[in-house]
Coordinates of C-alpha atoms and ligand atoms in Angstrom, one line a residue:
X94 CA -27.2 -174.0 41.6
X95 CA -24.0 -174.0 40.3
X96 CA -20.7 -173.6 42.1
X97 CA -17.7 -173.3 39.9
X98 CA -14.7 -172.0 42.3
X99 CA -14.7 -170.5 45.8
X100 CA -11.8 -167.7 46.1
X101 CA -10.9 -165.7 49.4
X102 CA -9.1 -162.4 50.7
X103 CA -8.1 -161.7 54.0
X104 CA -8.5 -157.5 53.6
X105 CA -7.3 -155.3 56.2
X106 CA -9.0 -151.4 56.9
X107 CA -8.0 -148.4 59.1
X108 CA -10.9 -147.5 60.3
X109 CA -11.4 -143.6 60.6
X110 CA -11.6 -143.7 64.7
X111 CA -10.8 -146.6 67.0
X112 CA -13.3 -148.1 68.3
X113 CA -13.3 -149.1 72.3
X114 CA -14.8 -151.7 74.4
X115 CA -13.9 -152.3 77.6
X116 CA -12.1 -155.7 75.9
X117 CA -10.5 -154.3 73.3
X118 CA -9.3 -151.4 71.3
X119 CA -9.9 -152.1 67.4
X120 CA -7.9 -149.5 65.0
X121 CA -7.2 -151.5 61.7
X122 CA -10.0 -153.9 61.1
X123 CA -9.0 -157.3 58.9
X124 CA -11.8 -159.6 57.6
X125 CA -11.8 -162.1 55.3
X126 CA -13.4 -161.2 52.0
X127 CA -15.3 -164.7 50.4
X128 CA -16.6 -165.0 46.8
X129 CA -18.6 -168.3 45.3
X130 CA -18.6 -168.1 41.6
X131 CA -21.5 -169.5 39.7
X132 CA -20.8 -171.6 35.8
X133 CA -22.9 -168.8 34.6
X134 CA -20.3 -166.2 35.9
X135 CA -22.3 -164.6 38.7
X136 CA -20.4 -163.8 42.0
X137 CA -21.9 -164.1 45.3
X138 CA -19.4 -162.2 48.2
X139 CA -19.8 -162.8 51.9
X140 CA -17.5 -161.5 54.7
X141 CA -16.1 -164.2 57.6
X142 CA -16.4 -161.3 60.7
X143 CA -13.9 -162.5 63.5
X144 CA -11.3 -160.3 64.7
X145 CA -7.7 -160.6 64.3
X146 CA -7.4 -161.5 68.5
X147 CA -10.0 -163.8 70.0
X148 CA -11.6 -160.7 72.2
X149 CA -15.2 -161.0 70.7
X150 CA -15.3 -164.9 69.9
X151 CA -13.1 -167.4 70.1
X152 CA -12.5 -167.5 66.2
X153 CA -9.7 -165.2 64.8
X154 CA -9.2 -164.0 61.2
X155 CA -6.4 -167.0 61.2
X156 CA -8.7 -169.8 62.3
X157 CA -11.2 -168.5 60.1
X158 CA -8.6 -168.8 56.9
X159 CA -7.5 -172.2 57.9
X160 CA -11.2 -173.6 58.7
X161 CA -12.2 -172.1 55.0
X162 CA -9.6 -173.1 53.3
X163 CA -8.6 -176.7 54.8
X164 CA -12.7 -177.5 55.3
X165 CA -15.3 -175.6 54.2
X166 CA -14.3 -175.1 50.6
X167 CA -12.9 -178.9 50.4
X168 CA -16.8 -179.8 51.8
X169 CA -18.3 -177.4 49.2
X170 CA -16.2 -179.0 46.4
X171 CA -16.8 -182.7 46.7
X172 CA -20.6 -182.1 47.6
X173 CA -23.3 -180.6 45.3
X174 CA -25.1 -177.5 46.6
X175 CA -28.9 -177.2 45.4
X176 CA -29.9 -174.4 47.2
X177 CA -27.6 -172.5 50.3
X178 CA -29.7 -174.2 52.9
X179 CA -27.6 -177.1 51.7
X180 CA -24.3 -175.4 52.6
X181 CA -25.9 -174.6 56.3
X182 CA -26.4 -178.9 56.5
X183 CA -23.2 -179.8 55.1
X184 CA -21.1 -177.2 57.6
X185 CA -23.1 -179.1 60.4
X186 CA -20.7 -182.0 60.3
X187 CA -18.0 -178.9 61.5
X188 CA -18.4 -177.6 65.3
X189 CA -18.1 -174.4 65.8
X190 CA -16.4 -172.0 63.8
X191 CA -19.3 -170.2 63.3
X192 CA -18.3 -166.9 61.7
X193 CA -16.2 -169.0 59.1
X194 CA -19.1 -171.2 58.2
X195 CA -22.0 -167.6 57.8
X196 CA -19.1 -165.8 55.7
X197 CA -18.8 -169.0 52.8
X198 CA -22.8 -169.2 53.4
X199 CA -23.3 -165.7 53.4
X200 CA -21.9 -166.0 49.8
X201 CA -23.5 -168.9 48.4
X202 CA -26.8 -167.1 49.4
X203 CA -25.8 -164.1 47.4
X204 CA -24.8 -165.6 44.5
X205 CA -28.3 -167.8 45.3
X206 CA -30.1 -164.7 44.8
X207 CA -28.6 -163.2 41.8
X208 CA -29.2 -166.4 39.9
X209 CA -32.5 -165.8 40.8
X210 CA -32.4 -162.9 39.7
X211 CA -34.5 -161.5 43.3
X212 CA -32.8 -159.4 45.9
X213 CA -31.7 -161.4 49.0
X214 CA -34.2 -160.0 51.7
X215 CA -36.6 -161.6 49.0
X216 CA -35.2 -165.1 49.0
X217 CA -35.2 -164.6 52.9
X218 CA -38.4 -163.8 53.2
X219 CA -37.6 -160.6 54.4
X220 CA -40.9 -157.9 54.5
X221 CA -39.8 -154.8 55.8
X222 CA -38.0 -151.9 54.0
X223 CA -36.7 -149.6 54.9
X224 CA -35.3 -150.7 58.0
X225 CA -34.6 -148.9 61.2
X226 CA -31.3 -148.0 62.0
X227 CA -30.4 -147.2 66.1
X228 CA -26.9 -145.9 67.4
X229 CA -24.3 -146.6 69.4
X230 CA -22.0 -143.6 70.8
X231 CA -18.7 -144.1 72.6
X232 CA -18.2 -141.1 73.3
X233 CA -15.0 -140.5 76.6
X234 CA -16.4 -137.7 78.2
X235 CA -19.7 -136.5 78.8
X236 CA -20.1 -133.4 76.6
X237 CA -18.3 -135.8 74.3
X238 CA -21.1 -138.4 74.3
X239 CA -24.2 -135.8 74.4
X240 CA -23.0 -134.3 71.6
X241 CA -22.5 -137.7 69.7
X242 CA -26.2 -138.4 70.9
X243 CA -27.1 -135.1 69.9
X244 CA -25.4 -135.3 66.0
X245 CA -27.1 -138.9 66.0
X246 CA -30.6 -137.7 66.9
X247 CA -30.6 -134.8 64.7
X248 CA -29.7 -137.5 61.8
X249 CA -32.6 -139.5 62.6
X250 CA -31.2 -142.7 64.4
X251 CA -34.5 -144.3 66.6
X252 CA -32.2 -145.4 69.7
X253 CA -29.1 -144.7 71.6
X254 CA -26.8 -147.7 73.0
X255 CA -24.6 -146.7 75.3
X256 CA -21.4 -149.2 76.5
X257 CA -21.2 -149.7 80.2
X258 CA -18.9 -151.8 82.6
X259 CA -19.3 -151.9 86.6
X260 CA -16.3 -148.7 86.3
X261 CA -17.5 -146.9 83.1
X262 CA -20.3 -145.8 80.8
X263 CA -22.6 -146.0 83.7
X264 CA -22.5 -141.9 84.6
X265 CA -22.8 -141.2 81.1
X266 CA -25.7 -143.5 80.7
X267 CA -27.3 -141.3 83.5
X268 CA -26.2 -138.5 81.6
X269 CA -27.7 -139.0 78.0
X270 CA -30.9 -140.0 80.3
X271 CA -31.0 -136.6 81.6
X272 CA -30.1 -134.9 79.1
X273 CA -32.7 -137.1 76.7
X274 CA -35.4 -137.9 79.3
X275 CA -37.5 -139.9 76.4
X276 CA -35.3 -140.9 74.0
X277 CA -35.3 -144.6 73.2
X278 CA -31.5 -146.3 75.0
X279 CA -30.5 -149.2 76.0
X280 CA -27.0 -150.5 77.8
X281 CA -24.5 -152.8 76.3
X282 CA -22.1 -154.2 79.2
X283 CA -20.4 -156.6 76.7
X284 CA -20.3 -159.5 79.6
X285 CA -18.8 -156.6 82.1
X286 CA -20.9 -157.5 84.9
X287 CA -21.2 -160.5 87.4
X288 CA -24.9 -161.8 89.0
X289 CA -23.0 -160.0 92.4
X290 CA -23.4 -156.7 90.5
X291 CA -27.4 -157.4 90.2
X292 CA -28.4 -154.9 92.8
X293 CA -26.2 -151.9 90.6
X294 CA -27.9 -153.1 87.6
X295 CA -31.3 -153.3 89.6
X296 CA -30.4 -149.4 90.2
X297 CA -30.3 -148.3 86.5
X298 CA -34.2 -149.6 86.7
X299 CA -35.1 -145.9 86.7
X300 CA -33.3 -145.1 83.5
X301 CA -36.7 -147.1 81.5
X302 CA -34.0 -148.7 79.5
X303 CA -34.8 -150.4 76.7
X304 CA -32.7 -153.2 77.1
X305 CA -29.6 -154.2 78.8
X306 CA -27.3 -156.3 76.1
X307 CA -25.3 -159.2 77.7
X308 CA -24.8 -158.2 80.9
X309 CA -23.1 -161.1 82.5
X310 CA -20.7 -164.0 81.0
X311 CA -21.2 -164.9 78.0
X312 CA -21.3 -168.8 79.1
X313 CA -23.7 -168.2 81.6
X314 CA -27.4 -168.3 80.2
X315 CA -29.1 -169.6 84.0
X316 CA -27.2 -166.5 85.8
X317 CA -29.0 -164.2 83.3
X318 CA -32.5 -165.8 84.0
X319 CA -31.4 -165.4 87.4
X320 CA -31.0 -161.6 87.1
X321 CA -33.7 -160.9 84.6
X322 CA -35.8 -162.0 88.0
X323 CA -34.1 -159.4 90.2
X324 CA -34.1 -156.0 87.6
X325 CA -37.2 -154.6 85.5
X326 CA -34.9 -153.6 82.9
X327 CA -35.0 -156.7 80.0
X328 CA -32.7 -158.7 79.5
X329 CA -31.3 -158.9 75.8
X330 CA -28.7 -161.5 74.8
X331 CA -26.0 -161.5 72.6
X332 CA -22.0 -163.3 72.7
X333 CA -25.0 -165.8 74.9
X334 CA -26.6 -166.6 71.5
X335 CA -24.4 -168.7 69.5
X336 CA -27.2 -170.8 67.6
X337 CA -30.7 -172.0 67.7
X338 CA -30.0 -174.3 70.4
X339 CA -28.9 -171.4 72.8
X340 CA -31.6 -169.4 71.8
X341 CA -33.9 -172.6 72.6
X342 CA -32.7 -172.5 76.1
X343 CA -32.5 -169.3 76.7
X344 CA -35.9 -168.6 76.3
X345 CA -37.2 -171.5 77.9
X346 CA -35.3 -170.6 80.8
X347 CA -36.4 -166.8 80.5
X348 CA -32.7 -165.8 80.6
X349 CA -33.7 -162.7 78.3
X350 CA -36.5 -160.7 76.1
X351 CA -34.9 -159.8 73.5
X352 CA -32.1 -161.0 71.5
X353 CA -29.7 -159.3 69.0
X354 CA -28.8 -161.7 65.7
X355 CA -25.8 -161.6 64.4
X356 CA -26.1 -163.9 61.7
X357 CA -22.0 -164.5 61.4
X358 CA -22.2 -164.8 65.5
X359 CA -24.3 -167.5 64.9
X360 CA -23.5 -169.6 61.9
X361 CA -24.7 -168.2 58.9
X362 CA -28.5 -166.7 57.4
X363 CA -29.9 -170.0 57.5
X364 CA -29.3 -170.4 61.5
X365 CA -30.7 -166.9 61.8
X366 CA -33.4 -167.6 60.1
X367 CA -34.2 -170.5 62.4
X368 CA -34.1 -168.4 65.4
X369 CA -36.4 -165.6 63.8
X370 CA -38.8 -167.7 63.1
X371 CA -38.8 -169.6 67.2
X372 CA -38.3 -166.0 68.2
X373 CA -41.2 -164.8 66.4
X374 CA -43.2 -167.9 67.9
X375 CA -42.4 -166.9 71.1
X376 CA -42.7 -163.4 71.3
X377 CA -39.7 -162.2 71.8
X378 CA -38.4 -159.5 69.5
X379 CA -35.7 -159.2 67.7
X380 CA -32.8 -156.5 66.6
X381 CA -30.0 -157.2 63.9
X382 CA -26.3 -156.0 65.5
X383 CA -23.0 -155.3 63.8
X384 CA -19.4 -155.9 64.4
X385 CA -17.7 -152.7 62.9
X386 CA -18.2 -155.2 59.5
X387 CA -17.6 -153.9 56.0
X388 CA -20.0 -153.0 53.5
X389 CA -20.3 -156.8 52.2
X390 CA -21.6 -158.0 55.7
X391 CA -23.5 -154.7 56.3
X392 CA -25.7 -155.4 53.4
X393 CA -25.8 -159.0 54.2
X394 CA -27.0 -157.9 58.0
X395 CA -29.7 -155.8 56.2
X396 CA -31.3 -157.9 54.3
X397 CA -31.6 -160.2 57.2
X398 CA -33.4 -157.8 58.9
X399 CA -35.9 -157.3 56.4
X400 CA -37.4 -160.3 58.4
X401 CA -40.8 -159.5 60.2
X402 CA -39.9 -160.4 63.9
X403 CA -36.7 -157.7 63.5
X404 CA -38.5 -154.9 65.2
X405 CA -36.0 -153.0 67.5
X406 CA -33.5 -150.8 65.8
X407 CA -30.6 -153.0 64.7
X408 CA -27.1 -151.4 64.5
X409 CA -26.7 -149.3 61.1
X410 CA -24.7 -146.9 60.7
X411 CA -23.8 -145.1 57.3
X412 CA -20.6 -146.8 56.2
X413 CA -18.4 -143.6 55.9
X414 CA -18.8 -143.0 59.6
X415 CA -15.8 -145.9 60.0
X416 CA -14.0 -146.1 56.7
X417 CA -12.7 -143.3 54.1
X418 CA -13.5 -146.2 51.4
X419 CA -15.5 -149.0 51.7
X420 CA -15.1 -152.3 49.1
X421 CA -18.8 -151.6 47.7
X422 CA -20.8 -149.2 45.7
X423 CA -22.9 -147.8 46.4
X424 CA -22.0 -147.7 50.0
X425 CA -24.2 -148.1 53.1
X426 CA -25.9 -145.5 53.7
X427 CA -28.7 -144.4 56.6
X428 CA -31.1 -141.5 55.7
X429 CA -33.3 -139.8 58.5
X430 CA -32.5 -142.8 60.7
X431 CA -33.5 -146.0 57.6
X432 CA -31.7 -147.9 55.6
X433 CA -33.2 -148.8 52.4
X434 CA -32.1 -152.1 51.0
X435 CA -31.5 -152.2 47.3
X436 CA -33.9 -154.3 45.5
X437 CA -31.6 -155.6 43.0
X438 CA -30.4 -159.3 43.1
X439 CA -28.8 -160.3 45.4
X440 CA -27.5 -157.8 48.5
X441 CA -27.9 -155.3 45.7
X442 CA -24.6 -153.5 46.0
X443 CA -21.4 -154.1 43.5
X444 CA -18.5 -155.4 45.2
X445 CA -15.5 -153.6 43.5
X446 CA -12.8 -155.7 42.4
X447 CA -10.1 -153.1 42.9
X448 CA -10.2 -152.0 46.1
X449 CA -10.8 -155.7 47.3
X450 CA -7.2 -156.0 45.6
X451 CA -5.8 -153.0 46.7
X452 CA -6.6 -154.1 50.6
X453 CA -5.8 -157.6 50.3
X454 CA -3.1 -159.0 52.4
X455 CA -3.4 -162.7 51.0
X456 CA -5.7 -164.4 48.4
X457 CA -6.5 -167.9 48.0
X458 CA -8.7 -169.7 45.3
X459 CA -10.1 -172.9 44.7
X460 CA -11.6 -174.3 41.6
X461 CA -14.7 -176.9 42.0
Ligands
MG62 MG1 -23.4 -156.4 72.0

């Protein structure tokens, strides 16, 4: 394949409500917008994902620019790229910087596709469309959050997720429980809790939770096998998950049963793919999450979980739930609970030039 020049935005959106963690509140969302353009004049677009503080990962939307632009592209332009698999060994020689390294990939695997002309779920190996979509509510009070669970059932979604710290979301867990006594939810404590805690999170075994996402630190994959011994409730593993080494380990170990890809948490499609596939061998399933990501990454996160061993709800949710306008058309959108991913090339949505300008806060561009 063909790289002729690598160009980036850092964009910035309001989003329509903040969204809350018990970490941080997010109101205007900045990512950084990546196109790879092909001698034949095709455009691949990928999104780097990190925050503009370091509350999620370490990476910020500034280390992210300076990793791109000082090392990634400079790699990408003295080295030949053959297929994007190529771009996954080259970034190898870079620690870290994960979300940096899956937004340039992420691009060079769309404009992969569309010079294939094949949708990217396709060049994945991606099998299953549509896919289907689960919620998340964060809802303050409790008529609040039943009637988010309510508006999200009556459009379909297959799952709840509610956020939970040892001081919050745990009576309205208990409360969409009641309220939905079979409805498929799950906890996400965000690395709230600590292994002292294990006897309170032992307590929400009644619930029949799906899941609990990342209970404990996120550094701390033996304290999660630990606890996965003392509740019934399984473990699933998230900020733990960082690459195909951590995802070795922490099912050796039996730190979890379940794990949520994030392909720009862990370095790209090619890294996500990896774990799928040791995942798959292993039995433990799989769910795709988000990270209040535009439409670029959205589709991107979609097509990934096209793959066979995605077979939880993954975090979709119609794009115009957080932004008046998103960059692409058409935008994401979740019917009766699916998402159907567009089988045209690439991640079959048209990135439009425009509004990438229009929300652009600074641009850079290099030519190979
Ligand atoms: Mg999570």
């Amino acid at each position: 394949m063909n790289i002729n020049c690598l160009a980036m935005h850092v964009v910035s959106m309001p989003l329509k409500q903040p969204f809350h963690t018990h970490l941080e509140t997010v109101r205007e969302r900045e990512v950084i917008v990546i196109e790879a353009h092909g001698k034949d004049g095709a455009v691949g677009w990928g999104e780097a994902s990190a925050f503009s503080t370091p509350w999620y990962t370490e990476e910020t939307v500034q280390t992210e620019w300076h990793i791109i632009k000082d090392v990634l592209f400079p790699l990408l332009e003295k080295n030949p790229v053959h297929h994007p698999n190529d771009v996954h060994e080259l970034f190898q020689s870079v620690r870290g910087n994960r979300m940096a390294k899956a937004g340039v990939e992420a691009a060079v695997w769309d404009l992969y596709a569309r010079q294939q002309n094949k949708p990217l779920y396709d060049v994945l190996g991606g099998t299953q469309r549509p896919i289907v979509a689960g919620a998340a509510c964060a809802g303050a009070t409790e008529a609040e959050m039943l009637s988010q669970v309510e508006q999200f059932l009556k459009e379909g979604y297959s799952r709840i997720k509610v956020k939970i710290g040892p001081d919050s979301g745990i009576e309205l867990l208990k409360a969409v429980r009641q309220a939905f006594p079979d409805v498929p939810l799950m906890a996400d404590a965000n690395a709230a809790f600590s292994l002292q805690d294990a006897a309170q999170l032992a307590a929400l075994d009644p619930l029949q939770l799906m899941m609990i996402e990342q209970p404990l630190h996120h550094e701390d994959m033996w304290e999660h096998a630990l606890l996965q011994k003392r509740i019934k409730t399984p473990v699933c593993l998230d900020e733990s998950i960082r690459s195909f080494h951590d995802a070795k380990s922490a099912i050796s170990m039996e730190a979890c049963r379940v794990i949520n890809v994030k392909y720009s948490r862990v370095g790209g499609h090619t890294e996500a793919v990896l774990i799928h596939d040791l995942a798959a061998s292993e039995n433990i399933p799989l769910w795709a999450g988000g990270m209040i990501e535009l439409g670029i990454s959205r589709a991107h996160t979609a097509a990934l979980a096209t793959l066979p061993g995605f077979t939880l709800p993954g975090d979709f949710v119609s794009g115009d739930h957080y932004w008046e306008e998103d960059l692409i058309e058409p935008g994401i959108k979740v019917k009766n609970g699916r998402y159907m991913p567009s089988s045209k090339p690439g991640i079959g949505v048209d990135v439009i030039r425009s509004r990438v300008e229009k929300r652009a806060l600074s641009s850079f561009l290099q030519k190979k």
